[in-house]
């Protein structure tokens, strides 16, 4: 009998430990307006706990950015999509390769930060990007982003031409390029995406229901619904200059 309890306690402890995993993701490149830059550095610790993930230190303690939840409706055998709060805001999109070896952080303007899961350097104990609280009066609960190494983790300069203003000494009006429209990569221009809420049925029977928006049939326990796309905010596109 004692042997049974020892085995049970060992199993519970192992389950609790394995329920939470911490991985380090190194920034390898940034894609801006379709152009790739590898002049980047830095990395984030990501902790996974069941269907959520969050930015943390190497021990799994959150750094205060919030959490993201797995969106099963937009995940498949190729990748896993997490949505929620992170360093990049409250509508962040973390698109992982299915085996979690690669992370794409997709921003509203279409910029993508590509991370790869690697062993963390011995000297690194927490995320290189952590939001800082604003202390100078006003709203003490607001946050300001911290940008180490000139912009985003390693000196990426979005001004490839080296000049963002008209040439000095010229009395001419600078030419303004027309914004370029791009279809939202998350909703594919549909403006809305699927979200499964998995509500508790409190003992009630489960059965199929028809979605009035897409016409599909889903189990009531799935909590199938459609929400405004958090990446384009319902526009179906984004623009770049």
PDB file of C-alpha atoms in Angstrom:
ATOM      1  CA  UNK A   1       0.000   0.000   0.000  1.00  0.00           C
ATOM      2  CA  UNK A   2       2.850   2.355   0.897  1.00  0.00           C
ATOM      3  CA  UNK A   3       4.483   1.559  -2.409  1.00  0.00           C
ATOM      4  CA  UNK A   4       1.295   2.570  -4.205  1.00  0.00           C
ATOM      5  CA  UNK A   5       1.253   5.993  -2.504  1.00  0.00           C
ATOM      6  CA  UNK A   6       4.931   6.541  -3.300  1.00  0.00           C
ATOM      7  CA  UNK A   7       4.261   5.827  -6.969  1.00  0.00           C
ATOM      8  CA  UNK A   8       1.197   8.093  -6.905  1.00  0.00           C
ATOM      9  CA  UNK A   9       3.072  10.990  -5.303  1.00  0.00           C
ATOM     10  CA  UNK A  10       5.933  10.584  -7.779  1.00  0.00           C
ATOM     11  CA  UNK A  11       3.473  10.632 -10.683  1.00  0.00           C
ATOM     12  CA  UNK A  12       1.733  13.786  -9.397  1.00  0.00           C
ATOM     13  CA  UNK A  13       5.047  15.579  -8.888  1.00  0.00           C
ATOM     14  CA  UNK A  14       6.271  14.654 -12.352  1.00  0.00           C
ATOM     15  CA  UNK A  15       2.980  15.764 -13.878  1.00  0.00           C
ATOM     16  CA  UNK A  16       3.155  19.134 -12.114  1.00  0.00           C
ATOM     17  CA  UNK A  17       6.719  19.686 -13.292  1.00  0.00           C
ATOM     18  CA  UNK A  18       6.000  18.651 -16.874  1.00  0.00           C
ATOM     19  CA  UNK A  19       2.827  20.748 -17.026  1.00  0.00           C
ATOM     20  CA  UNK A  20       4.944  23.902 -17.358  1.00  0.00           C
ATOM     21  CA  UNK A  21       7.805  24.216 -19.819  1.00  0.00           C
ATOM     22  CA  UNK A  22      10.104  27.186 -20.407  1.00  0.00           C
ATOM     23  CA  UNK A  23      11.877  27.724 -23.739  1.00  0.00           C
ATOM     24  CA  UNK A  24      14.245  30.431 -24.939  1.00  0.00           C
ATOM     25  CA  UNK A  25      13.617  31.955 -28.369  1.00  0.00           C
ATOM     26  CA  UNK A  26      16.420  33.882 -30.057  1.00  0.00           C
ATOM     27  CA  UNK A  27      15.528  36.637 -32.522  1.00  0.00           C
ATOM     28  CA  UNK A  28      16.955  35.724 -35.924  1.00  0.00           C
ATOM     29  CA  UNK A  29      15.413  38.217 -38.351  1.00  0.00           C
ATOM     30  CA  UNK A  30      12.757  40.858 -38.934  1.00  0.00           C
ATOM     31  CA  UNK A  31      10.549  41.264 -42.003  1.00  0.00           C
ATOM     32  CA  UNK A  32       9.501  44.869 -42.693  1.00  0.00           C
ATOM     33  CA  UNK A  33       7.645  45.900 -45.859  1.00  0.00           C
ATOM     34  CA  UNK A  34       8.680  42.588 -47.369  1.00  0.00           C
ATOM     35  CA  UNK A  35      12.381  43.223 -46.703  1.00  0.00           C
ATOM     36  CA  UNK A  36      14.343  40.882 -44.434  1.00  0.00           C
ATOM     37  CA  UNK A  37      16.908  42.134 -41.949  1.00  0.00           C
ATOM     38  CA  UNK A  38      19.173  39.806 -39.978  1.00  0.00           C
ATOM     39  CA  UNK A  39      20.866  42.671 -38.120  1.00  0.00           C
ATOM     40  CA  UNK A  40      19.008  41.806 -34.947  1.00  0.00           C
ATOM     41  CA  UNK A  41      19.721  40.339 -31.525  1.00  0.00           C
ATOM     42  CA  UNK A  42      18.017  39.489 -28.261  1.00  0.00           C
ATOM     43  CA  UNK A  43      15.558  36.839 -27.224  1.00  0.00           C
ATOM     44  CA  UNK A  44      12.501  36.033 -25.118  1.00  0.00           C
ATOM     45  CA  UNK A  45      11.755  33.271 -22.628  1.00  0.00           C
ATOM     46  CA  UNK A  46       8.319  31.761 -23.301  1.00  0.00           C
ATOM     47  CA  UNK A  47       6.555  29.598 -20.724  1.00  0.00           C
ATOM     48  CA  UNK A  48       3.903  27.122 -21.878  1.00  0.00           C
ATOM     49  CA  UNK A  49       1.196  25.961 -19.502  1.00  0.00           C
ATOM     50  CA  UNK A  50      -1.560  23.824 -21.042  1.00  0.00           C
ATOM     51  CA  UNK A  51      -3.287  26.064 -23.647  1.00  0.00           C
ATOM     52  CA  UNK A  52      -1.618  29.342 -22.661  1.00  0.00           C
ATOM     53  CA  UNK A  53       1.843  30.850 -23.038  1.00  0.00           C
ATOM     54  CA  UNK A  54       3.477  33.985 -21.679  1.00  0.00           C
ATOM     55  CA  UNK A  55       6.785  35.812 -21.643  1.00  0.00           C
ATOM     56  CA  UNK A  56       8.785  34.985 -18.542  1.00  0.00           C
ATOM     57  CA  UNK A  57      12.209  34.686 -16.995  1.00  0.00           C
ATOM     58  CA  UNK A  58      14.171  31.448 -17.239  1.00  0.00           C
ATOM     59  CA  UNK A  59      12.359  30.055 -14.176  1.00  0.00           C
ATOM     60  CA  UNK A  60       8.911  30.543 -15.699  1.00  0.00           C
ATOM     61  CA  UNK A  61       7.959  33.645 -13.692  1.00  0.00           C
ATOM     62  CA  UNK A  62       5.995  36.083 -15.871  1.00  0.00           C
ATOM     63  CA  UNK A  63       7.498  39.488 -16.671  1.00  0.00           C
ATOM     64  CA  UNK A  64       4.150  41.279 -16.507  1.00  0.00           C
ATOM     65  CA  UNK A  65       3.105  41.307 -20.159  1.00  0.00           C
ATOM     66  CA  UNK A  66       0.014  39.133 -19.731  1.00  0.00           C
ATOM     67  CA  UNK A  67      -0.702  35.831 -21.435  1.00  0.00           C
ATOM     68  CA  UNK A  68      -1.764  34.412 -24.801  1.00  0.00           C
ATOM     69  CA  UNK A  69      -4.221  31.579 -25.386  1.00  0.00           C
ATOM     70  CA  UNK A  70      -4.098  28.892 -28.036  1.00  0.00           C
ATOM     71  CA  UNK A  71      -6.617  29.558 -30.809  1.00  0.00           C
ATOM     72  CA  UNK A  72      -7.551  26.026 -31.870  1.00  0.00           C
ATOM     73  CA  UNK A  73      -9.721  27.264 -34.723  1.00  0.00           C
ATOM     74  CA  UNK A  74      -6.699  28.807 -36.470  1.00  0.00           C
ATOM     75  CA  UNK A  75      -4.196  26.118 -35.517  1.00  0.00           C
ATOM     76  CA  UNK A  76      -3.482  22.972 -37.524  1.00  0.00           C
ATOM     77  CA  UNK A  77      -0.857  20.307 -38.046  1.00  0.00           C
ATOM     78  CA  UNK A  78       1.600  22.894 -39.382  1.00  0.00           C
ATOM     79  CA  UNK A  79       1.458  25.670 -36.794  1.00  0.00           C
ATOM     80  CA  UNK A  80      -0.123  26.778 -33.518  1.00  0.00           C
ATOM     81  CA  UNK A  81      -1.599  30.248 -33.145  1.00  0.00           C
ATOM     82  CA  UNK A  82      -1.678  31.989 -29.758  1.00  0.00           C
ATOM     83  CA  UNK A  83      -3.478  35.305 -29.236  1.00  0.00           C
ATOM     84  CA  UNK A  84      -3.510  37.689 -26.303  1.00  0.00           C
ATOM     85  CA  UNK A  85      -1.293  40.134 -24.402  1.00  0.00           C
ATOM     86  CA  UNK A  86       2.478  40.362 -24.774  1.00  0.00           C
ATOM     87  CA  UNK A  87       5.288  42.914 -25.025  1.00  0.00           C
ATOM     88  CA  UNK A  88       3.801  44.000 -28.369  1.00  0.00           C
ATOM     89  CA  UNK A  89       0.366  44.877 -26.928  1.00  0.00           C
ATOM     90  CA  UNK A  90      -2.984  43.359 -25.993  1.00  0.00           C
ATOM     91  CA  UNK A  91      -3.744  41.967 -29.466  1.00  0.00           C
ATOM     92  CA  UNK A  92      -0.509  40.097 -30.045  1.00  0.00           C
ATOM     93  CA  UNK A  93      -0.280  37.093 -32.358  1.00  0.00           C
ATOM     94  CA  UNK A  94       2.306  34.394 -31.695  1.00  0.00           C
ATOM     95  CA  UNK A  95       2.451  31.903 -34.571  1.00  0.00           C
ATOM     96  CA  UNK A  96       4.535  28.871 -33.617  1.00  0.00           C
ATOM     97  CA  UNK A  97       5.659  26.033 -35.820  1.00  0.00           C
ATOM     98  CA  UNK A  98       3.699  22.991 -34.644  1.00  0.00           C
ATOM     99  CA  UNK A  99       6.706  21.554 -32.783  1.00  0.00           C
ATOM    100  CA  UNK A 100       7.271  25.010 -31.184  1.00  0.00           C
ATOM    101  CA  UNK A 101      10.764  25.264 -32.698  1.00  0.00           C
ATOM    102  CA  UNK A 102      10.061  28.552 -34.515  1.00  0.00           C
ATOM    103  CA  UNK A 103       8.034  31.584 -33.410  1.00  0.00           C
ATOM    104  CA  UNK A 104       6.699  34.346 -35.666  1.00  0.00           C
ATOM    105  CA  UNK A 105       5.455  37.448 -33.855  1.00  0.00           C
ATOM    106  CA  UNK A 106       3.031  39.120 -36.286  1.00  0.00           C
ATOM    107  CA  UNK A 107       2.219  42.810 -35.810  1.00  0.00           C
ATOM    108  CA  UNK A 108      -0.809  44.731 -37.007  1.00  0.00           C
ATOM    109  CA  UNK A 109       1.183  46.536 -39.720  1.00  0.00           C
ATOM    110  CA  UNK A 110       2.395  43.242 -41.154  1.00  0.00           C
ATOM    111  CA  UNK A 111       5.883  43.327 -39.653  1.00  0.00           C
ATOM    112  CA  UNK A 112       7.073  39.918 -38.505  1.00  0.00           C
ATOM    113  CA  UNK A 113       9.749  39.054 -35.957  1.00  0.00           C
ATOM    114  CA  UNK A 114      11.156  35.557 -36.422  1.00  0.00           C
ATOM    115  CA  UNK A 115      12.492  33.686 -33.387  1.00  0.00           C
ATOM    116  CA  UNK A 116      14.104  30.259 -33.160  1.00  0.00           C
ATOM    117  CA  UNK A 117      14.113  28.035 -30.085  1.00  0.00           C
ATOM    118  CA  UNK A 118      17.699  27.624 -28.899  1.00  0.00           C
ATOM    119  CA  UNK A 119      19.537  27.007 -25.622  1.00  0.00           C
ATOM    120  CA  UNK A 120      19.629  30.246 -23.619  1.00  0.00           C
ATOM    121  CA  UNK A 121      23.052  31.874 -23.154  1.00  0.00           C
ATOM    122  CA  UNK A 122      24.386  31.287 -19.648  1.00  0.00           C
ATOM    123  CA  UNK A 123      24.315  35.008 -18.838  1.00  0.00           C
ATOM    124  CA  UNK A 124      20.694  35.514 -19.941  1.00  0.00           C
ATOM    125  CA  UNK A 125      18.088  35.155 -17.206  1.00  0.00           C
ATOM    126  CA  UNK A 126      15.049  36.996 -18.590  1.00  0.00           C
ATOM    127  CA  UNK A 127      13.540  38.555 -21.735  1.00  0.00           C
ATOM    128  CA  UNK A 128      15.526  41.185 -23.621  1.00  0.00           C
ATOM    129  CA  UNK A 129      12.279  43.058 -24.310  1.00  0.00           C
ATOM    130  CA  UNK A 130      10.352  44.061 -21.187  1.00  0.00           C
ATOM    131  CA  UNK A 131       7.864  46.896 -20.911  1.00  0.00           C
ATOM    132  CA  UNK A 132       8.747  49.534 -18.342  1.00  0.00           C
ATOM    133  CA  UNK A 133       6.213  51.234 -16.112  1.00  0.00           C
ATOM    134  CA  UNK A 134       5.817  54.970 -16.595  1.00  0.00           C
ATOM    135  CA  UNK A 135       6.788  56.697 -13.356  1.00  0.00           C
ATOM    136  CA  UNK A 136       6.575  60.386 -14.219  1.00  0.00           C
ATOM    137  CA  UNK A 137       3.094  61.230 -12.933  1.00  0.00           C
ATOM    138  CA  UNK A 138      -0.253  60.649 -14.558  1.00  0.00           C
ATOM    139  CA  UNK A 139      -1.302  57.075 -15.034  1.00  0.00           C
ATOM    140  CA  UNK A 140       1.102  54.965 -12.971  1.00  0.00           C
ATOM    141  CA  UNK A 141      -0.379  51.791 -14.420  1.00  0.00           C
ATOM    142  CA  UNK A 142       0.578  52.515 -18.012  1.00  0.00           C
ATOM    143  CA  UNK A 143       3.610  50.987 -19.686  1.00  0.00           C
ATOM    144  CA  UNK A 144       6.276  52.215 -22.026  1.00  0.00           C
ATOM    145  CA  UNK A 145       8.165  49.812 -24.289  1.00  0.00           C
ATOM    146  CA  UNK A 146      11.889  49.338 -23.761  1.00  0.00           C
ATOM    147  CA  UNK A 147      13.975  49.176 -26.934  1.00  0.00           C
ATOM    148  CA  UNK A 148      17.506  47.878 -26.311  1.00  0.00           C
ATOM    149  CA  UNK A 149      20.212  48.116 -28.974  1.00  0.00           C
ATOM    150  CA  UNK A 150      18.748  50.811 -31.221  1.00  0.00           C
ATOM    151  CA  UNK A 151      15.150  49.963 -31.846  1.00  0.00           C
ATOM    152  CA  UNK A 152      14.313  46.282 -31.692  1.00  0.00           C
ATOM    153  CA  UNK A 153      16.836  44.011 -30.070  1.00  0.00           C
ATOM    154  CA  UNK A 154      19.842  44.597 -32.283  1.00  0.00           C
ATOM    155  CA  UNK A 155      20.030  47.744 -34.361  1.00  0.00           C
ATOM    156  CA  UNK A 156      17.447  47.137 -37.073  1.00  0.00           C
ATOM    157  CA  UNK A 157      16.992  50.462 -38.861  1.00  0.00           C
ATOM    158  CA  UNK A 158      13.751  50.813 -40.802  1.00  0.00           C
ATOM    159  CA  UNK A 159      15.196  53.789 -42.642  1.00  0.00           C
ATOM    160  CA  UNK A 160      17.233  51.933 -45.248  1.00  0.00           C
ATOM    161  CA  UNK A 161      17.997  55.018 -47.280  1.00  0.00           C
ATOM    162  CA  UNK A 162      19.784  56.668 -44.359  1.00  0.00           C
ATOM    163  CA  UNK A 163      17.580  59.765 -44.469  1.00  0.00           C
ATOM    164  CA  UNK A 164      14.008  60.282 -43.363  1.00  0.00           C
ATOM    165  CA  UNK A 165      13.751  64.005 -44.083  1.00  0.00           C
ATOM    166  CA  UNK A 166      14.188  66.238 -47.171  1.00  0.00           C
ATOM    167  CA  UNK A 167      17.753  67.114 -48.129  1.00  0.00           C
ATOM    168  CA  UNK A 168      19.015  70.132 -46.269  1.00  0.00           C
ATOM    169  CA  UNK A 169      19.453  73.285 -48.288  1.00  0.00           C
ATOM    170  CA  UNK A 170      16.785  72.395 -50.839  1.00  0.00           C
ATOM    171  CA  UNK A 171      13.665  74.482 -50.972  1.00  0.00           C
ATOM    172  CA  UNK A 172      11.509  71.753 -52.484  1.00  0.00           C
ATOM    173  CA  UNK A 173       8.520  69.774 -51.250  1.00  0.00           C
ATOM    174  CA  UNK A 174       9.403  66.133 -50.523  1.00  0.00           C
ATOM    175  CA  UNK A 175       7.667  63.511 -52.618  1.00  0.00           C
ATOM    176  CA  UNK A 176       5.205  61.401 -50.619  1.00  0.00           C
ATOM    177  CA  UNK A 177       4.650  57.826 -51.687  1.00  0.00           C
ATOM    178  CA  UNK A 178       1.118  56.524 -51.674  1.00  0.00           C
ATOM    179  CA  UNK A 179       0.408  53.931 -48.943  1.00  0.00           C
ATOM    180  CA  UNK A 180       0.428  50.318 -50.124  1.00  0.00           C
ATOM    181  CA  UNK A 181      -2.517  48.155 -49.119  1.00  0.00           C
ATOM    182  CA  UNK A 182      -1.900  44.558 -48.001  1.00  0.00           C
ATOM    183  CA  UNK A 183      -4.453  41.839 -47.262  1.00  0.00           C
ATOM    184  CA  UNK A 184      -4.459  40.828 -43.608  1.00  0.00           C
ATOM    185  CA  UNK A 185      -2.580  37.541 -43.274  1.00  0.00           C
ATOM    186  CA  UNK A 186      -4.649  36.368 -40.310  1.00  0.00           C
ATOM    187  CA  UNK A 187      -8.210  36.758 -41.582  1.00  0.00           C
ATOM    188  CA  UNK A 188      -7.294  36.735 -45.309  1.00  0.00           C
ATOM    189  CA  UNK A 189      -9.327  39.889 -45.805  1.00  0.00           C
ATOM    190  CA  UNK A 190     -12.488  38.434 -44.226  1.00  0.00           C
ATOM    191  CA  UNK A 191     -12.329  40.898 -41.291  1.00  0.00           C
ATOM    192  CA  UNK A 192     -13.374  38.256 -38.777  1.00  0.00           C
ATOM    193  CA  UNK A 193     -11.818  35.053 -37.456  1.00  0.00           C
ATOM    194  CA  UNK A 194     -13.039  31.951 -35.642  1.00  0.00           C
ATOM    195  CA  UNK A 195     -12.659  31.749 -31.880  1.00  0.00           C
ATOM    196  CA  UNK A 196     -13.578  28.697 -29.789  1.00  0.00           C
ATOM    197  CA  UNK A 197     -14.416  29.547 -26.154  1.00  0.00           C
ATOM    198  CA  UNK A 198     -15.064  26.012 -24.787  1.00  0.00           C
ATOM    199  CA  UNK A 199     -17.708  27.037 -22.202  1.00  0.00           C
ATOM    200  CA  UNK A 200     -18.748  24.795 -19.331  1.00  0.00           C
ATOM    201  CA  UNK A 201     -22.070  23.047 -19.948  1.00  0.00           C
ATOM    202  CA  UNK A 202     -22.675  22.497 -16.220  1.00  0.00           C
ATOM    203  CA  UNK A 203     -23.950  18.967 -16.811  1.00  0.00           C
ATOM    204  CA  UNK A 204     -26.230  19.877 -19.716  1.00  0.00           C
ATOM    205  CA  UNK A 205     -26.228  17.706 -22.817  1.00  0.00           C
ATOM    206  CA  UNK A 206     -23.849  18.410 -25.682  1.00  0.00           C
ATOM    207  CA  UNK A 207     -25.172  18.562 -29.225  1.00  0.00           C
ATOM    208  CA  UNK A 208     -24.450  20.058 -32.627  1.00  0.00           C
ATOM    209  CA  UNK A 209     -25.448  23.641 -33.383  1.00  0.00           C
ATOM    210  CA  UNK A 210     -25.289  25.577 -36.640  1.00  0.00           C
ATOM    211  CA  UNK A 211     -23.235  28.741 -36.884  1.00  0.00           C
ATOM    212  CA  UNK A 212     -25.312  31.545 -38.371  1.00  0.00           C
ATOM    213  CA  UNK A 213     -22.197  33.264 -39.691  1.00  0.00           C
ATOM    214  CA  UNK A 214     -20.288  30.525 -41.524  1.00  0.00           C
ATOM    215  CA  UNK A 215     -23.038  27.896 -41.800  1.00  0.00           C
ATOM    216  CA  UNK A 216     -20.925  25.142 -40.258  1.00  0.00           C
ATOM    217  CA  UNK A 217     -22.060  22.674 -37.580  1.00  0.00           C
ATOM    218  CA  UNK A 218     -20.142  22.477 -34.300  1.00  0.00           C
ATOM    219  CA  UNK A 219     -20.586  20.844 -30.926  1.00  0.00           C
ATOM    220  CA  UNK A 220     -22.117  23.187 -28.366  1.00  0.00           C
ATOM    221  CA  UNK A 221     -19.208  22.486 -25.998  1.00  0.00           C
ATOM    222  CA  UNK A 222     -16.791  23.983 -28.534  1.00  0.00           C
ATOM    223  CA  UNK A 223     -18.199  27.472 -28.047  1.00  0.00           C
ATOM    224  CA  UNK A 224     -17.635  28.210 -31.728  1.00  0.00           C
ATOM    225  CA  UNK A 225     -17.986  31.915 -32.530  1.00  0.00           C
ATOM    226  CA  UNK A 226     -16.541  34.624 -34.769  1.00  0.00           C
ATOM    227  CA  UNK A 227     -14.780  37.775 -33.578  1.00  0.00           C
ATOM    228  CA  UNK A 228     -13.330  40.878 -35.196  1.00  0.00           C
ATOM    229  CA  UNK A 229      -9.832  40.146 -36.436  1.00  0.00           C
ATOM    230  CA  UNK A 230      -7.397  41.444 -33.797  1.00  0.00           C
ATOM    231  CA  UNK A 231      -4.612  41.941 -36.325  1.00  0.00           C
ATOM    232  CA  UNK A 232      -6.364  44.303 -38.762  1.00  0.00           C
ATOM    233  CA  UNK A 233      -9.135  45.345 -36.321  1.00  0.00           C
ATOM    234  CA  UNK A 234     -11.851  44.415 -38.786  1.00  0.00           C
ATOM    235  CA  UNK A 235     -10.482  46.247 -41.829  1.00  0.00           C
ATOM    236  CA  UNK A 236      -9.331  43.159 -43.698  1.00  0.00           C
ATOM    237  CA  UNK A 237      -6.095  44.878 -44.681  1.00  0.00           C
ATOM    238  CA  UNK A 238      -3.263  47.065 -43.451  1.00  0.00           C
ATOM    239  CA  UNK A 239      -1.267  49.750 -45.187  1.00  0.00           C
ATOM    240  CA  UNK A 240       2.444  50.516 -45.325  1.00  0.00           C
ATOM    241  CA  UNK A 241       4.164  53.657 -46.517  1.00  0.00           C
TER     242      UNK A 241
END
